[in-house]
Amino acid sequence: AERGPVQPSPSMLAALSARLFRLSRCSDTLLARSMTIYKLGDHQPDIHQEAWVAPSADLMGKVKLEKGSSVWFNTTIRGDNELITVGENSNIQDGCVLHSDMGVPLTVGKNVTVGHMVMLHGCEIGEGSLIGIGSIILNGTIIGKNCLIGANTLIPEGKQIPDNSMVMGSPGKVVKTLGEGQVEALRMAAQTYVDNAKRFRTDLQPIDTSKL
């Protein structure tokens, strides 16, 4: 007589569930191992469990990533002097460099977008601001809240940019005050990266190139 399908026992289901969990953790481990996160002397990066760091990013020393923040591919954050902080729900996009000198920490506030290949050095970026692609912001500069720094803008040392400013040029100059709609667009840009980081956390998988 033909036998019907075998019904898995609770113990078999439990064993299968445990194996699938180990496999998923193994995938996470492969990605984590490819990140270069370094301890420097007595200091090591403090990374919130809900932050996301791309596999090819380099973080070292006095670095703090707050909840919901993300650091993208080929970015370097070198905390060998003062603390470098990336605030809640802020994103540091591909190819950026963040560094500080003694006496001038680097602080990125909440809900900030830092575009591709930006260099931030010993400065303060206010909550809700967006730093455009390729911009350079130097020691002691304070960017206010909800500011838009245009692509390839250079802001020299020790400048103060008022809240809600649009800044363009090299050296950068305030060209207008942002309206409520533009400020809301900056907030949405930051939230887009919060959502995208969640997608990368769950969906990004390494490929065994030997099998291609």
PDB file of C-alpha atoms in Angstrom:
ATOM      1  CA  ALA A   1       0.000   0.000   0.000  1.00  0.00           C
ATOM      2  CA  GLU A   2       1.189   3.526  -0.705  1.00  0.00           C
ATOM      3  CA  ARG A   3       2.227   5.514   2.314  1.00  0.00           C
ATOM      4  CA  GLY A   4       0.828   8.992   2.840  1.00  0.00           C
ATOM      5  CA  PRO A   5       3.011  12.055   3.358  1.00  0.00           C
ATOM      6  CA  VAL A   6       5.029  12.035   6.576  1.00  0.00           C
ATOM      7  CA  GLN A   7       3.869  14.650   9.023  1.00  0.00           C
ATOM      8  CA  PRO A   8       6.850  16.330  10.699  1.00  0.00           C
ATOM      9  CA  SER A   9       6.933  16.047  14.440  1.00  0.00           C
ATOM     10  CA  PRO A  10       7.251  19.147  16.679  1.00  0.00           C
ATOM     11  CA  SER A  11      10.871  18.196  17.362  1.00  0.00           C
ATOM     12  CA  MET A  12      11.634  18.016  13.626  1.00  0.00           C
ATOM     13  CA  LEU A  13      10.043  21.415  13.048  1.00  0.00           C
ATOM     14  CA  ALA A  14      12.031  22.880  15.927  1.00  0.00           C
ATOM     15  CA  ALA A  15      15.278  21.469  14.532  1.00  0.00           C
ATOM     16  CA  LEU A  16      14.508  22.842  11.052  1.00  0.00           C
ATOM     17  CA  SER A  17      13.687  26.265  12.475  1.00  0.00           C
ATOM     18  CA  ALA A  18      16.964  26.311  14.412  1.00  0.00           C
ATOM     19  CA  ARG A  19      18.920  25.363  11.292  1.00  0.00           C
ATOM     20  CA  LEU A  20      17.295  28.110   9.206  1.00  0.00           C
ATOM     21  CA  PHE A  21      18.084  30.622  11.941  1.00  0.00           C
ATOM     22  CA  ARG A  22      21.753  29.544  11.982  1.00  0.00           C
ATOM     23  CA  LEU A  23      21.932  29.898   8.201  1.00  0.00           C
ATOM     24  CA  SER A  24      20.509  33.417   8.361  1.00  0.00           C
ATOM     25  CA  ARG A  25      22.972  34.340  11.084  1.00  0.00           C
ATOM     26  CA  CYS A  26      25.799  32.891   8.981  1.00  0.00           C
ATOM     27  CA  SER A  27      24.853  35.241   6.133  1.00  0.00           C
ATOM     28  CA  ASP A  28      24.841  38.176   8.555  1.00  0.00           C
ATOM     29  CA  THR A  29      28.268  37.081   9.810  1.00  0.00           C
ATOM     30  CA  LEU A  30      29.722  36.987   6.292  1.00  0.00           C
ATOM     31  CA  LEU A  31      28.654  40.592   5.757  1.00  0.00           C
ATOM     32  CA  ALA A  32      29.822  41.690   9.194  1.00  0.00           C
ATOM     33  CA  ARG A  33      33.265  40.147   8.713  1.00  0.00           C
ATOM     34  CA  SER A  34      33.823  42.168   5.580  1.00  0.00           C
ATOM     35  CA  MET A  35      33.312  45.434   7.473  1.00  0.00           C
ATOM     36  CA  THR A  36      36.558  46.930   8.781  1.00  0.00           C
ATOM     37  CA  ILE A  37      35.712  48.217  12.238  1.00  0.00           C
ATOM     38  CA  TYR A  38      38.770  48.860  14.350  1.00  0.00           C
ATOM     39  CA  LYS A  39      39.614  49.435  17.965  1.00  0.00           C
ATOM     40  CA  LEU A  40      42.295  52.108  18.339  1.00  0.00           C
ATOM     41  CA  GLY A  41      44.017  51.988  21.710  1.00  0.00           C
ATOM     42  CA  ASP A  42      41.252  52.112  24.316  1.00  0.00           C
ATOM     43  CA  HIS A  43      38.592  53.372  21.913  1.00  0.00           C
ATOM     44  CA  GLN A  44      36.299  51.508  19.575  1.00  0.00           C
ATOM     45  CA  PRO A  45      33.215  52.490  17.574  1.00  0.00           C
ATOM     46  CA  ASP A  46      29.934  52.546  19.477  1.00  0.00           C
ATOM     47  CA  ILE A  47      27.366  51.319  16.955  1.00  0.00           C
ATOM     48  CA  HIS A  48      23.691  51.214  17.884  1.00  0.00           C
ATOM     49  CA  GLN A  49      22.055  47.879  17.120  1.00  0.00           C
ATOM     50  CA  GLU A  50      19.606  49.631  14.783  1.00  0.00           C
ATOM     51  CA  ALA A  51      22.324  51.435  12.828  1.00  0.00           C
ATOM     52  CA  TRP A  52      23.559  49.937   9.551  1.00  0.00           C
ATOM     53  CA  VAL A  53      27.103  49.952   8.187  1.00  0.00           C
ATOM     54  CA  ALA A  54      27.903  48.874   4.631  1.00  0.00           C
ATOM     55  CA  PRO A  55      30.360  45.991   4.246  1.00  0.00           C
ATOM     56  CA  SER A  56      33.091  48.126   2.654  1.00  0.00           C
ATOM     57  CA  ALA A  57      32.965  51.043   5.127  1.00  0.00           C
ATOM     58  CA  ASP A  58      35.895  51.691   7.508  1.00  0.00           C
ATOM     59  CA  LEU A  59      35.220  52.848  11.075  1.00  0.00           C
ATOM     60  CA  MET A  60      37.840  53.225  13.767  1.00  0.00           C
ATOM     61  CA  GLY A  61      38.359  54.670  17.227  1.00  0.00           C
ATOM     62  CA  LYS A  62      36.079  57.327  18.709  1.00  0.00           C
ATOM     63  CA  VAL A  63      32.999  56.904  16.534  1.00  0.00           C
ATOM     64  CA  LYS A  64      29.362  56.814  17.656  1.00  0.00           C
ATOM     65  CA  LEU A  65      26.474  55.788  15.395  1.00  0.00           C
ATOM     66  CA  GLU A  66      23.042  56.471  16.853  1.00  0.00           C
ATOM     67  CA  LYS A  67      19.756  54.634  16.256  1.00  0.00           C
ATOM     68  CA  GLY A  68      18.617  54.437  12.646  1.00  0.00           C
ATOM     69  CA  SER A  69      21.806  55.952  11.237  1.00  0.00           C
ATOM     70  CA  SER A  70      23.559  54.436   8.232  1.00  0.00           C
ATOM     71  CA  VAL A  71      27.066  54.511   6.772  1.00  0.00           C
ATOM     72  CA  TRP A  72      27.353  53.520   3.126  1.00  0.00           C
ATOM     73  CA  PHE A  73      29.907  51.885   0.875  1.00  0.00           C
ATOM     74  CA  ASN A  74      33.568  52.979   0.804  1.00  0.00           C
ATOM     75  CA  THR A  75      33.108  55.599   3.517  1.00  0.00           C
ATOM     76  CA  THR A  76      35.872  56.188   6.067  1.00  0.00           C
ATOM     77  CA  ILE A  77      35.170  57.530   9.561  1.00  0.00           C
ATOM     78  CA  ARG A  78      38.509  57.911  11.352  1.00  0.00           C
ATOM     79  CA  GLY A  79      38.090  58.695  15.030  1.00  0.00           C
ATOM     80  CA  ASP A  80      41.730  58.982  16.054  1.00  0.00           C
ATOM     81  CA  ASN A  81      41.359  62.433  17.633  1.00  0.00           C
ATOM     82  CA  GLU A  82      38.026  63.768  18.925  1.00  0.00           C
ATOM     83  CA  LEU A  83      34.685  61.944  18.907  1.00  0.00           C
ATOM     84  CA  ILE A  84      32.789  61.650  15.621  1.00  0.00           C
ATOM     85  CA  THR A  85      29.023  61.286  16.117  1.00  0.00           C
ATOM     86  CA  VAL A  86      26.419  60.394  13.500  1.00  0.00           C
ATOM     87  CA  GLY A  87      22.981  61.265  14.859  1.00  0.00           C
ATOM     88  CA  GLU A  88      19.724  59.359  14.880  1.00  0.00           C
ATOM     89  CA  ASN A  89      18.314  58.572  11.407  1.00  0.00           C
ATOM     90  CA  SER A  90      21.193  60.323   9.636  1.00  0.00           C
ATOM     91  CA  ASN A  91      22.986  58.866   6.628  1.00  0.00           C
ATOM     92  CA  ILE A  92      26.579  59.110   5.460  1.00  0.00           C
ATOM     93  CA  GLN A  93      26.542  58.128   1.802  1.00  0.00           C
ATOM     94  CA  ASP A  94      29.066  56.337  -0.383  1.00  0.00           C
ATOM     95  CA  GLY A  95      32.667  57.510  -0.499  1.00  0.00           C
ATOM     96  CA  CYS A  96      32.533  60.098   2.309  1.00  0.00           C
ATOM     97  CA  VAL A  97      35.417  60.932   4.640  1.00  0.00           C
ATOM     98  CA  LEU A  98      34.778  62.063   8.235  1.00  0.00           C
ATOM     99  CA  HIS A  99      37.669  63.145  10.460  1.00  0.00           C
ATOM    100  CA  SER A 100      38.397  65.490  13.351  1.00  0.00           C
ATOM    101  CA  ASP A 101      41.356  67.286  14.916  1.00  0.00           C
ATOM    102  CA  MET A 102      42.107  67.580  18.610  1.00  0.00           C
ATOM    103  CA  GLY A 103      39.765  70.125  20.173  1.00  0.00           C
ATOM    104  CA  VAL A 104      37.311  70.060  17.275  1.00  0.00           C
ATOM    105  CA  PRO A 105      34.932  67.068  17.399  1.00  0.00           C
ATOM    106  CA  LEU A 106      32.683  66.247  14.469  1.00  0.00           C
ATOM    107  CA  THR A 107      28.948  66.029  15.135  1.00  0.00           C
ATOM    108  CA  VAL A 108      26.239  65.168  12.623  1.00  0.00           C
ATOM    109  CA  GLY A 109      22.802  65.878  14.108  1.00  0.00           C
ATOM    110  CA  LYS A 110      19.548  63.953  13.700  1.00  0.00           C
ATOM    111  CA  ASN A 111      17.878  63.377  10.327  1.00  0.00           C
ATOM    112  CA  VAL A 112      20.846  64.644   8.310  1.00  0.00           C
ATOM    113  CA  THR A 113      21.680  63.536   4.775  1.00  0.00           C
ATOM    114  CA  VAL A 114      25.366  63.616   3.812  1.00  0.00           C
ATOM    115  CA  GLY A 115      25.675  63.074   0.067  1.00  0.00           C
ATOM    116  CA  HIS A 116      28.166  60.972  -1.861  1.00  0.00           C
ATOM    117  CA  MET A 117      31.870  61.822  -1.529  1.00  0.00           C
ATOM    118  CA  VAL A 118      31.438  64.594   1.023  1.00  0.00           C
ATOM    119  CA  MET A 119      34.340  65.495   3.332  1.00  0.00           C
ATOM    120  CA  LEU A 120      33.438  66.624   6.842  1.00  0.00           C
ATOM    121  CA  HIS A 121      36.278  67.737   9.119  1.00  0.00           C
ATOM    122  CA  GLY A 122      35.804  68.876  12.715  1.00  0.00           C
ATOM    123  CA  CYS A 123      32.465  70.561  12.040  1.00  0.00           C
ATOM    124  CA  GLU A 124      28.880  70.473  13.323  1.00  0.00           C
ATOM    125  CA  ILE A 125      25.938  69.684  11.057  1.00  0.00           C
ATOM    126  CA  GLY A 126      22.546  70.769  12.392  1.00  0.00           C
ATOM    127  CA  GLU A 127      19.468  68.584  12.597  1.00  0.00           C
ATOM    128  CA  GLY A 128      17.556  68.076   9.352  1.00  0.00           C
ATOM    129  CA  SER A 129      20.244  69.444   7.023  1.00  0.00           C
ATOM    130  CA  LEU A 130      21.420  68.032   3.693  1.00  0.00           C
ATOM    131  CA  ILE A 131      25.029  68.237   2.540  1.00  0.00           C
ATOM    132  CA  GLY A 132      25.236  67.969  -1.247  1.00  0.00           C
ATOM    133  CA  ILE A 133      27.476  65.647  -3.252  1.00  0.00           C
ATOM    134  CA  GLY A 134      31.200  66.411  -3.123  1.00  0.00           C
ATOM    135  CA  SER A 135      31.001  69.235  -0.586  1.00  0.00           C
ATOM    136  CA  ILE A 136      33.799  70.032   1.880  1.00  0.00           C
ATOM    137  CA  ILE A 137      33.120  71.483   5.334  1.00  0.00           C
ATOM    138  CA  LEU A 138      36.110  72.321   7.509  1.00  0.00           C
ATOM    139  CA  ASN A 139      37.084  72.696  11.173  1.00  0.00           C
ATOM    140  CA  GLY A 140      34.960  74.756  13.524  1.00  0.00           C
ATOM    141  CA  THR A 141      32.156  75.408  11.061  1.00  0.00           C
ATOM    142  CA  ILE A 142      28.603  75.146  12.393  1.00  0.00           C
ATOM    143  CA  ILE A 143      25.824  74.380   9.931  1.00  0.00           C
ATOM    144  CA  GLY A 144      22.413  75.328  11.326  1.00  0.00           C
ATOM    145  CA  LYS A 145      19.252  73.241  11.323  1.00  0.00           C
ATOM    146  CA  ASN A 146      17.401  72.456   8.089  1.00  0.00           C
ATOM    147  CA  CYS A 147      20.126  73.767   5.799  1.00  0.00           C
ATOM    148  CA  LEU A 148      20.761  72.766   2.205  1.00  0.00           C
ATOM    149  CA  ILE A 149      24.424  72.831   1.202  1.00  0.00           C
ATOM    150  CA  GLY A 150      24.656  72.625  -2.589  1.00  0.00           C
ATOM    151  CA  ALA A 151      26.825  70.095  -4.410  1.00  0.00           C
ATOM    152  CA  ASN A 152      30.586  70.810  -4.458  1.00  0.00           C
ATOM    153  CA  THR A 153      30.296  73.625  -1.945  1.00  0.00           C
ATOM    154  CA  LEU A 154      33.399  74.530   0.080  1.00  0.00           C
ATOM    155  CA  ILE A 155      32.797  76.021   3.519  1.00  0.00           C
ATOM    156  CA  PRO A 156      36.086  77.197   5.115  1.00  0.00           C
ATOM    157  CA  GLU A 157      37.000  76.959   8.785  1.00  0.00           C
ATOM    158  CA  GLY A 158      35.036  78.698  11.507  1.00  0.00           C
ATOM    159  CA  LYS A 159      31.932  79.703   9.562  1.00  0.00           C
ATOM    160  CA  GLN A 160      28.403  79.797  11.001  1.00  0.00           C
ATOM    161  CA  ILE A 161      25.472  79.096   8.718  1.00  0.00           C
ATOM    162  CA  PRO A 162      22.014  80.185   9.992  1.00  0.00           C
ATOM    163  CA  ASP A 163      19.103  77.766  10.208  1.00  0.00           C
ATOM    164  CA  ASN A 164      17.082  77.139   7.025  1.00  0.00           C
ATOM    165  CA  SER A 165      19.814  78.432   4.709  1.00  0.00           C
ATOM    166  CA  MET A 166      20.669  77.345   1.184  1.00  0.00           C
ATOM    167  CA  VAL A 167      24.409  77.640   0.624  1.00  0.00           C
ATOM    168  CA  MET A 168      26.232  77.363  -2.705  1.00  0.00           C
ATOM    169  CA  GLY A 169      29.648  78.109  -4.141  1.00  0.00           C
ATOM    170  CA  SER A 170      33.326  77.939  -3.266  1.00  0.00           C
ATOM    171  CA  PRO A 171      33.635  79.510  -0.804  1.00  0.00           C
ATOM    172  CA  GLY A 172      30.023  78.862   0.115  1.00  0.00           C
ATOM    173  CA  LYS A 173      27.590  81.755   0.477  1.00  0.00           C
ATOM    174  CA  VAL A 174      24.009  81.858   1.716  1.00  0.00           C
ATOM    175  CA  VAL A 175      21.841  82.406  -1.353  1.00  0.00           C
ATOM    176  CA  LYS A 176      18.325  82.076   0.096  1.00  0.00           C
ATOM    177  CA  THR A 177      16.191  80.988   3.048  1.00  0.00           C
ATOM    178  CA  LEU A 178      14.354  77.694   2.649  1.00  0.00           C
ATOM    179  CA  GLY A 179      10.580  77.539   2.862  1.00  0.00           C
ATOM    180  CA  GLU A 180       8.528  74.978   4.741  1.00  0.00           C
ATOM    181  CA  GLY A 181       8.104  72.760   1.679  1.00  0.00           C
ATOM    182  CA  GLN A 182      11.845  72.617   1.059  1.00  0.00           C
ATOM    183  CA  VAL A 183      12.530  71.811   4.714  1.00  0.00           C
ATOM    184  CA  GLU A 184      10.007  68.974   4.512  1.00  0.00           C
ATOM    185  CA  ALA A 185      11.798  67.636   1.425  1.00  0.00           C
ATOM    186  CA  LEU A 186      15.033  67.487   3.425  1.00  0.00           C
ATOM    187  CA  ARG A 187      13.276  65.477   6.124  1.00  0.00           C
ATOM    188  CA  MET A 188      11.898  63.072   3.519  1.00  0.00           C
ATOM    189  CA  ALA A 189      15.378  62.599   2.040  1.00  0.00           C
ATOM    190  CA  ALA A 190      16.686  61.434   5.405  1.00  0.00           C
ATOM    191  CA  GLN A 191      13.725  59.105   5.929  1.00  0.00           C
ATOM    192  CA  THR A 192      14.295  57.552   2.500  1.00  0.00           C
ATOM    193  CA  TYR A 193      17.736  56.467   3.628  1.00  0.00           C
ATOM    194  CA  VAL A 194      16.413  55.101   6.925  1.00  0.00           C
ATOM    195  CA  ASP A 195      14.057  52.905   4.910  1.00  0.00           C
ATOM    196  CA  ASN A 196      16.721  51.943   2.373  1.00  0.00           C
ATOM    197  CA  ALA A 197      19.139  50.902   5.137  1.00  0.00           C
ATOM    198  CA  LYS A 198      16.477  48.537   6.500  1.00  0.00           C
ATOM    199  CA  ARG A 199      16.175  47.000   3.038  1.00  0.00           C
ATOM    200  CA  PHE A 200      19.929  46.530   2.758  1.00  0.00           C
ATOM    201  CA  ARG A 201      20.085  45.020   6.247  1.00  0.00           C
ATOM    202  CA  THR A 202      17.629  42.277   5.293  1.00  0.00           C
ATOM    203  CA  ASP A 203      18.154  41.810   1.532  1.00  0.00           C
ATOM    204  CA  LEU A 204      21.870  42.369   0.846  1.00  0.00           C
ATOM    205  CA  GLN A 205      23.573  38.995   0.467  1.00  0.00           C
ATOM    206  CA  PRO A 206      27.160  38.120  -0.452  1.00  0.00           C
ATOM    207  CA  ILE A 207      27.659  36.119  -3.659  1.00  0.00           C
ATOM    208  CA  ASP A 208      30.117  33.235  -3.932  1.00  0.00           C
ATOM    209  CA  THR A 209      31.873  34.397  -7.104  1.00  0.00           C
ATOM    210  CA  SER A 210      33.602  31.020  -7.517  1.00  0.00           C
ATOM    211  CA  LYS A 211      30.233  29.623  -8.585  1.00  0.00           C
ATOM    212  CA  LEU A 212      29.525  32.251 -11.247  1.00  0.00           C
TER     213      LEU A 212
END
